[in-house]
């Protein structure tokens, strides 16, 4: 049974460049400052988590999430500040831990790391890594990170970075460990690995029906039990757009989400998104688009179906305006989330 009082609701941006009201695009700097403002709004509205993705492309403004999160920490009080995700495979685990431990200190313990292999691969050649080592890079660097999160001296050796001998890493966190999630794209091996070493997981559901991930969640719980590790509440993130009017929501979302997915698809061999595909995703799949009532019903169904402990709404896909993004944040926090909780509570009453 879902514990409604323990549910967490997050907001994530991949750092899409913002559109001005005249249709021109903001500069990267303007978009970065807009993200900080949105994080401040999310905190003021009482959301639980604000996540920022890492990309190294011209259509996104954020290549260093922890830097933007640090700026957000200075204007927020309560909200957790997360990467969404940090591409560990092309980074140095020591520097990742140091940077987020620094953020944790600045934010008074609100830093959260989401580690991933990287569905975008631009960072690999940028930092001198071979994509043929894609899996080996993540496995080795996660093993080092796992030692670092104990915040004790580390002795370690591997293939892709210099060895460490009884080396300490600073700064230390107040609690002795950074809160860390592993981002899962949908492979059984990934979710078993996360459970085996005792990590929380966040599943990226960016296409198709949510219920197809039920076997993966079952696998996580089974693996955690097998390896005598805690089974944490599962989190997911998915794209969406919320507006006061249903037709407006569908029009804006189709224009921007399609443009975003088509642009990415040029490098991945995807066919352009059809209107039929978009309609299917908004009705049954992974796009949460519409008025607050429509979106709340769909999120509640996903939370109940998968038995989730957290739902993160990925906003701003494409080149939406600042006004559209800010209104969406307001609607998500003040209307969608309360309705989701009401729906879930009502279902629990009727099933008793």
Short mmCIF file of C-alpha atoms in Angstrom, two decimals:
data_model
loop_
_atom_site.label_atom_id
_atom_site.label_comp_id
_atom_site.label_asym_id
_atom_site.label_seq_id
_atom_site.Cartn_x
_atom_site.Cartn_y
_atom_site.Cartn_z
CA UNK A 1 0.00 0.00 0.00
CA UNK A 2 1.22 3.50 -0.88
CA UNK A 3 2.03 5.68 2.13
CA UNK A 4 0.74 8.99 0.76
CA UNK A 5 2.35 10.94 3.58
CA UNK A 6 5.78 9.59 2.64
CA UNK A 7 5.47 10.19 -1.11
CA UNK A 8 8.02 12.56 -2.63
CA UNK A 9 7.43 14.74 -5.67
CA UNK A 10 10.32 16.17 -7.63
CA UNK A 11 10.89 18.47 -10.54
CA UNK A 12 13.67 17.96 -13.07
CA UNK A 13 15.03 19.99 -15.94
CA UNK A 14 17.57 18.90 -18.52
CA UNK A 15 18.52 22.55 -19.03
CA UNK A 16 16.71 23.20 -22.31
CA UNK A 17 17.34 26.67 -23.72
CA UNK A 18 14.42 28.98 -22.91
CA UNK A 19 12.46 30.82 -25.63
CA UNK A 20 11.72 34.54 -25.36
CA UNK A 21 8.20 35.81 -26.01
CA UNK A 22 9.28 37.03 -29.47
CA UNK A 23 10.38 33.52 -30.43
CA UNK A 24 14.10 34.12 -30.11
CA UNK A 25 16.22 31.88 -27.92
CA UNK A 26 17.81 33.04 -24.72
CA UNK A 27 21.55 32.81 -24.25
CA UNK A 28 22.93 29.95 -22.17
CA UNK A 29 23.56 32.38 -19.33
CA UNK A 30 19.99 33.66 -19.37
CA UNK A 31 18.67 30.11 -19.37
CA UNK A 32 20.91 29.19 -16.44
CA UNK A 33 19.62 32.10 -14.40
CA UNK A 34 16.06 31.12 -15.29
CA UNK A 35 16.70 27.59 -13.96
CA UNK A 36 17.89 29.03 -10.65
CA UNK A 37 14.68 31.07 -10.47
CA UNK A 38 12.65 27.92 -11.17
CA UNK A 39 14.46 26.07 -8.41
CA UNK A 40 13.59 28.93 -6.07
CA UNK A 41 9.93 28.67 -7.10
CA UNK A 42 9.96 24.91 -6.57
CA UNK A 43 11.26 25.47 -3.05
CA UNK A 44 8.68 28.15 -2.30
CA UNK A 45 5.88 25.85 -3.47
CA UNK A 46 7.11 23.06 -1.18
CA UNK A 47 8.36 20.50 -3.70
CA UNK A 48 10.68 17.80 -2.38
CA UNK A 49 13.44 17.62 -5.00
CA UNK A 50 14.84 19.85 -7.76
CA UNK A 51 17.03 18.01 -10.27
CA UNK A 52 19.23 19.32 -13.08
CA UNK A 53 20.66 17.19 -15.87
CA UNK A 54 24.15 17.17 -17.37
CA UNK A 55 24.59 17.63 -21.12
CA UNK A 56 27.34 18.82 -23.43
CA UNK A 57 25.31 20.01 -26.43
CA UNK A 58 24.19 23.37 -27.84
CA UNK A 59 20.49 22.77 -27.14
CA UNK A 60 21.05 22.47 -23.36
CA UNK A 61 22.53 25.09 -21.05
CA UNK A 62 23.84 22.92 -18.20
CA UNK A 63 27.12 21.00 -18.42
CA UNK A 64 27.85 21.33 -14.68
CA UNK A 65 24.69 20.60 -12.65
CA UNK A 66 26.37 20.97 -9.27
CA UNK A 67 27.40 24.55 -10.12
CA UNK A 68 23.82 25.54 -10.94
CA UNK A 69 22.58 23.63 -7.90
CA UNK A 70 25.01 25.55 -5.72
CA UNK A 71 23.54 28.81 -7.01
CA UNK A 72 20.09 27.39 -6.31
CA UNK A 73 21.16 26.41 -2.80
CA UNK A 74 21.82 30.06 -2.03
CA UNK A 75 18.20 31.06 -2.77
CA UNK A 76 16.37 28.02 -1.33
CA UNK A 77 15.78 26.63 2.14
CA UNK A 78 14.28 23.15 2.13
CA UNK A 79 14.26 21.45 -1.28
CA UNK A 80 16.73 18.64 -2.04
CA UNK A 81 19.14 19.51 -4.85
CA UNK A 82 19.94 16.68 -7.26
CA UNK A 83 21.76 15.97 -10.48
CA UNK A 84 19.59 14.31 -13.09
CA UNK A 85 21.93 12.63 -13.90
CA UNK A 86 25.71 12.94 -13.39
CA UNK A 87 27.45 10.99 -16.15
CA UNK A 88 29.84 9.04 -13.93
CA UNK A 89 31.32 7.08 -16.83
CA UNK A 90 33.06 10.15 -18.29
CA UNK A 91 33.81 11.86 -14.97
CA UNK A 92 36.22 11.27 -12.10
CA UNK A 93 34.47 9.67 -9.11
CA UNK A 94 36.75 11.52 -6.69
CA UNK A 95 35.83 14.89 -8.18
CA UNK A 96 32.15 13.92 -8.32
CA UNK A 97 32.16 13.13 -4.63
CA UNK A 98 34.13 16.25 -3.73
CA UNK A 99 31.86 18.54 -5.75
CA UNK A 100 28.66 17.14 -4.31
CA UNK A 101 30.06 17.04 -0.78
CA UNK A 102 30.78 20.75 -1.27
CA UNK A 103 27.21 21.29 -2.45
CA UNK A 104 25.98 19.33 0.54
CA UNK A 105 27.83 21.67 2.88
CA UNK A 106 26.61 24.79 1.12
CA UNK A 107 23.00 23.57 1.17
CA UNK A 108 23.04 22.29 4.75
CA UNK A 109 22.72 18.64 3.79
CA UNK A 110 20.38 18.90 0.79
CA UNK A 111 22.65 17.51 -1.95
CA UNK A 112 21.62 14.39 -3.82
CA UNK A 113 23.58 12.59 -6.52
CA UNK A 114 22.02 10.63 -9.37
CA UNK A 115 24.65 8.57 -11.14
CA UNK A 116 24.20 7.26 -14.67
CA UNK A 117 26.08 5.79 -17.60
CA UNK A 118 24.82 8.54 -19.90
CA UNK A 119 22.15 8.14 -22.56
CA UNK A 120 23.84 11.10 -24.27
CA UNK A 121 27.38 10.24 -25.28
CA UNK A 122 28.90 13.65 -26.16
CA UNK A 123 30.88 13.69 -22.91
CA UNK A 124 32.89 10.57 -23.83
CA UNK A 125 34.98 11.99 -26.70
CA UNK A 126 35.01 15.38 -24.95
CA UNK A 127 36.87 13.93 -21.97
CA UNK A 128 38.91 11.40 -23.91
CA UNK A 129 36.99 8.16 -23.38
CA UNK A 130 36.26 5.44 -25.89
CA UNK A 131 32.61 4.45 -26.27
CA UNK A 132 33.66 0.83 -26.70
CA UNK A 133 34.47 0.97 -22.96
CA UNK A 134 30.94 2.22 -22.15
CA UNK A 135 29.99 -0.54 -19.69
CA UNK A 136 33.47 -1.07 -18.23
CA UNK A 137 33.85 2.64 -17.49
CA UNK A 138 30.66 2.81 -15.47
CA UNK A 139 31.26 -0.44 -13.59
CA UNK A 140 34.79 0.52 -12.57
CA UNK A 141 33.95 4.09 -11.61
CA UNK A 142 30.89 3.05 -9.66
CA UNK A 143 33.08 0.63 -7.68
CA UNK A 144 35.40 3.50 -6.78
CA UNK A 145 32.50 5.83 -5.93
CA UNK A 146 31.07 3.13 -3.69
CA UNK A 147 34.26 3.17 -1.64
CA UNK A 148 34.38 6.98 -1.58
CA UNK A 149 30.89 7.27 -0.13
CA UNK A 150 32.11 5.63 3.09
CA UNK A 151 34.17 8.83 3.59
CA UNK A 152 37.09 6.76 4.85
CA UNK A 153 40.59 6.49 3.35
CA UNK A 154 40.48 4.61 0.05
CA UNK A 155 42.95 2.17 -1.45
CA UNK A 156 41.93 1.32 -5.01
CA UNK A 157 43.29 0.50 -8.45
CA UNK A 158 41.66 0.19 -11.84
CA UNK A 159 42.13 0.57 -15.58
CA UNK A 160 40.83 4.07 -16.32
CA UNK A 161 42.34 6.33 -13.64
CA UNK A 162 45.36 6.54 -11.33
CA UNK A 163 45.46 4.26 -8.30
CA UNK A 164 44.75 5.48 -4.76
CA UNK A 165 46.66 4.38 -1.66
CA UNK A 166 45.07 5.15 1.70
CA UNK A 167 43.82 8.42 0.22
CA UNK A 168 41.25 10.58 1.99
CA UNK A 169 38.78 12.81 0.16
CA UNK A 170 37.47 16.16 1.35
CA UNK A 171 35.23 17.83 2.37
CA UNK A 172 33.37 15.38 4.55
CA UNK A 173 29.58 15.59 4.78
CA UNK A 174 27.77 16.26 8.04
CA UNK A 175 25.97 12.90 7.90
CA UNK A 176 28.94 10.86 6.69
CA UNK A 177 27.46 9.89 3.32
CA UNK A 178 25.92 11.56 0.28
CA UNK A 179 22.41 10.49 -0.66
CA UNK A 180 22.91 8.69 -3.96
CA UNK A 181 20.58 7.27 -6.60
CA UNK A 182 21.48 5.27 -9.69
CA UNK A 183 19.56 6.18 -12.82
CA UNK A 184 18.16 3.12 -14.58
CA UNK A 185 17.18 3.11 -18.23
CA UNK A 186 15.49 -0.28 -18.19
CA UNK A 187 18.06 -3.07 -18.27
CA UNK A 188 17.74 -5.95 -15.78
CA UNK A 189 21.50 -5.94 -15.22
CA UNK A 190 21.46 -2.30 -14.13
CA UNK A 191 18.72 -2.71 -11.56
CA UNK A 192 20.27 -5.89 -10.13
CA UNK A 193 23.63 -4.12 -9.80
CA UNK A 194 22.04 -1.18 -7.97
CA UNK A 195 20.25 -3.50 -5.56
CA UNK A 196 23.36 -5.62 -5.00
CA UNK A 197 25.43 -2.70 -3.76
CA UNK A 198 22.60 -1.06 -1.85
CA UNK A 199 21.68 2.01 -3.88
CA UNK A 200 18.41 3.80 -4.37
CA UNK A 201 17.17 3.77 -7.97
CA UNK A 202 15.33 6.19 -10.21
CA UNK A 203 13.90 4.75 -13.42
CA UNK A 204 13.75 6.92 -16.52
CA UNK A 205 10.44 6.19 -18.23
CA UNK A 206 10.58 8.22 -21.43
CA UNK A 207 8.49 6.02 -23.69
CA UNK A 208 5.77 3.41 -23.46
CA UNK A 209 3.45 2.35 -20.69
CA UNK A 210 4.63 2.57 -17.10
CA UNK A 211 3.33 -0.90 -16.20
CA UNK A 212 5.98 -2.53 -18.37
CA UNK A 213 8.47 -1.64 -15.62
CA UNK A 214 6.70 -3.74 -12.97
CA UNK A 215 9.01 -6.74 -13.60
CA UNK A 216 12.07 -4.51 -13.09
CA UNK A 217 10.76 -3.26 -9.75
CA UNK A 218 10.02 -6.82 -8.67
CA UNK A 219 13.55 -7.76 -9.73
CA UNK A 220 14.99 -4.93 -7.63
CA UNK A 221 13.20 -6.12 -4.50
CA UNK A 222 14.19 -9.74 -5.13
CA UNK A 223 17.84 -8.77 -5.70
CA UNK A 224 17.94 -6.58 -2.59
CA UNK A 225 16.62 -9.46 -0.52
CA UNK A 226 19.05 -11.93 -2.08
CA UNK A 227 22.08 -9.72 -1.37
CA UNK A 228 20.82 -8.68 2.08
CA UNK A 229 20.50 -5.02 1.10
CA UNK A 230 17.74 -2.52 1.94
CA UNK A 231 14.98 -2.20 -0.67
CA UNK A 232 14.39 1.53 -0.99
CA UNK A 233 11.21 3.12 -2.38
CA UNK A 234 11.41 3.30 -6.17
CA UNK A 235 11.51 6.67 -7.97
CA UNK A 236 10.70 7.39 -11.60
CA UNK A 237 10.96 10.41 -13.84
CA UNK A 238 8.99 11.22 -16.98
CA UNK A 239 8.37 14.16 -19.28
CA UNK A 240 5.29 16.32 -19.32
CA UNK A 241 3.65 19.71 -19.61
CA UNK A 242 0.80 21.24 -17.60
CA UNK A 243 -1.41 24.19 -18.52
CA UNK A 244 -4.75 25.62 -17.44
CA UNK A 245 -6.34 24.59 -20.75
CA UNK A 246 -6.17 21.06 -22.20
CA UNK A 247 -5.84 22.15 -25.82
CA UNK A 248 -3.12 24.62 -24.94
CA UNK A 249 -1.23 21.95 -23.01
CA UNK A 250 -1.39 19.49 -25.91
CA UNK A 251 -0.39 22.09 -28.50
CA UNK A 252 2.59 23.44 -26.56
CA UNK A 253 3.74 19.97 -25.51
CA UNK A 254 3.53 18.52 -29.01
CA UNK A 255 5.44 21.41 -30.53
CA UNK A 256 8.24 21.35 -27.95
CA UNK A 257 8.52 17.68 -27.00
CA UNK A 258 8.44 16.65 -30.66
CA UNK A 259 11.13 19.20 -31.54
CA UNK A 260 13.27 17.98 -28.67
CA UNK A 261 12.89 14.27 -29.41
CA UNK A 262 13.34 14.78 -33.16
CA UNK A 263 16.53 16.75 -32.59
CA UNK A 264 17.95 14.01 -30.38
CA UNK A 265 16.69 11.37 -32.79
CA UNK A 266 18.86 12.73 -35.60
CA UNK A 267 21.89 11.30 -33.79
CA UNK A 268 20.21 8.09 -32.67
CA UNK A 269 18.40 6.92 -35.77
CA UNK A 270 14.88 7.60 -34.46
CA UNK A 271 12.09 8.34 -36.89
CA UNK A 272 10.48 11.77 -36.41
CA UNK A 273 7.74 11.73 -33.78
CA UNK A 274 4.28 11.42 -35.35
CA UNK A 275 1.15 12.97 -33.90
CA UNK A 276 -0.20 9.45 -33.40
CA UNK A 277 2.85 8.53 -31.32
CA UNK A 278 2.50 11.70 -29.25
CA UNK A 279 -1.21 11.05 -28.67
CA UNK A 280 -0.48 7.48 -27.61
CA UNK A 281 2.17 8.61 -25.13
CA UNK A 282 -0.07 11.31 -23.63
CA UNK A 283 -3.04 8.97 -23.24
CA UNK A 284 -1.33 5.77 -22.10
CA UNK A 285 2.43 6.26 -22.09
CA UNK A 286 5.17 8.35 -20.53
CA UNK A 287 4.11 11.92 -21.43
CA UNK A 288 2.06 13.55 -18.67
CA UNK A 289 0.33 16.34 -20.54
CA UNK A 290 -2.83 18.33 -19.89
CA UNK A 291 -4.70 20.22 -17.23
CA UNK A 292 -3.84 19.60 -13.57
CA UNK A 293 -6.77 17.18 -13.24
CA UNK A 294 -5.74 15.13 -16.28
CA UNK A 295 -2.08 14.98 -15.25
CA UNK A 296 -2.90 14.19 -11.62
CA UNK A 297 -5.03 11.21 -12.60
CA UNK A 298 -2.28 9.79 -14.79
CA UNK A 299 0.47 10.32 -12.20
CA UNK A 300 -1.68 8.73 -9.49
CA UNK A 301 -2.23 5.69 -11.72
CA UNK A 302 1.51 5.33 -12.33
CA UNK A 303 2.36 5.65 -8.63
CA UNK A 304 -0.26 3.06 -7.70
CA UNK A 305 0.65 0.66 -10.52
CA UNK A 306 4.36 0.65 -9.74
CA UNK A 307 4.16 1.15 -5.97
CA UNK A 308 6.37 4.23 -6.13
CA UNK A 309 7.85 6.31 -3.36
CA UNK A 310 8.73 9.25 -5.60
CA UNK A 311 7.67 10.80 -8.89
CA UNK A 312 9.81 13.39 -10.69
CA UNK A 313 8.20 15.53 -13.37
CA UNK A 314 10.64 16.44 -16.17
CA UNK A 315 9.65 19.90 -17.39
CA UNK A 316 10.82 22.34 -20.03
CA UNK A 317 11.50 19.88 -22.87
CA UNK A 318 12.07 21.82 -26.08
CA UNK A 319 12.10 25.58 -26.03
CA UNK A 320 9.21 26.65 -23.85
CA UNK A 321 8.98 30.22 -22.59
CA UNK A 322 9.84 31.20 -19.04
CA UNK A 323 6.18 32.05 -18.38
CA UNK A 324 5.03 28.60 -19.55
CA UNK A 325 7.64 26.87 -17.40
CA UNK A 326 6.87 28.91 -14.31
CA UNK A 327 3.12 28.44 -14.61
CA UNK A 328 3.65 24.72 -15.06
CA UNK A 329 5.69 24.57 -11.86
CA UNK A 330 2.94 26.43 -10.01
CA UNK A 331 0.21 24.10 -11.32
CA UNK A 332 2.26 20.98 -10.57
CA UNK A 333 2.89 22.05 -6.98
CA UNK A 334 -0.42 23.66 -6.05
CA UNK A 335 -2.93 21.56 -8.00
CA UNK A 336 -1.48 18.35 -9.42
CA UNK A 337 0.26 17.02 -6.31
CA UNK A 338 -2.67 17.67 -3.92
CA UNK A 339 -5.01 15.96 -6.39
CA UNK A 340 -2.66 12.97 -6.73
CA UNK A 341 -2.64 12.52 -2.97
CA UNK A 342 -6.43 12.84 -2.78
CA UNK A 343 -6.91 10.24 -5.53
CA UNK A 344 -4.56 7.77 -3.86
CA UNK A 345 -6.12 8.27 -0.44
CA UNK A 346 -9.62 7.75 -1.85
CA UNK A 347 -8.53 4.51 -3.54
CA UNK A 348 -7.07 3.23 -0.30
CA UNK A 349 -10.33 3.94 1.54
CA UNK A 350 -12.40 2.09 -1.06
CA UNK A 351 -10.14 -0.98 -0.96
CA UNK A 352 -10.28 -1.41 2.82
#
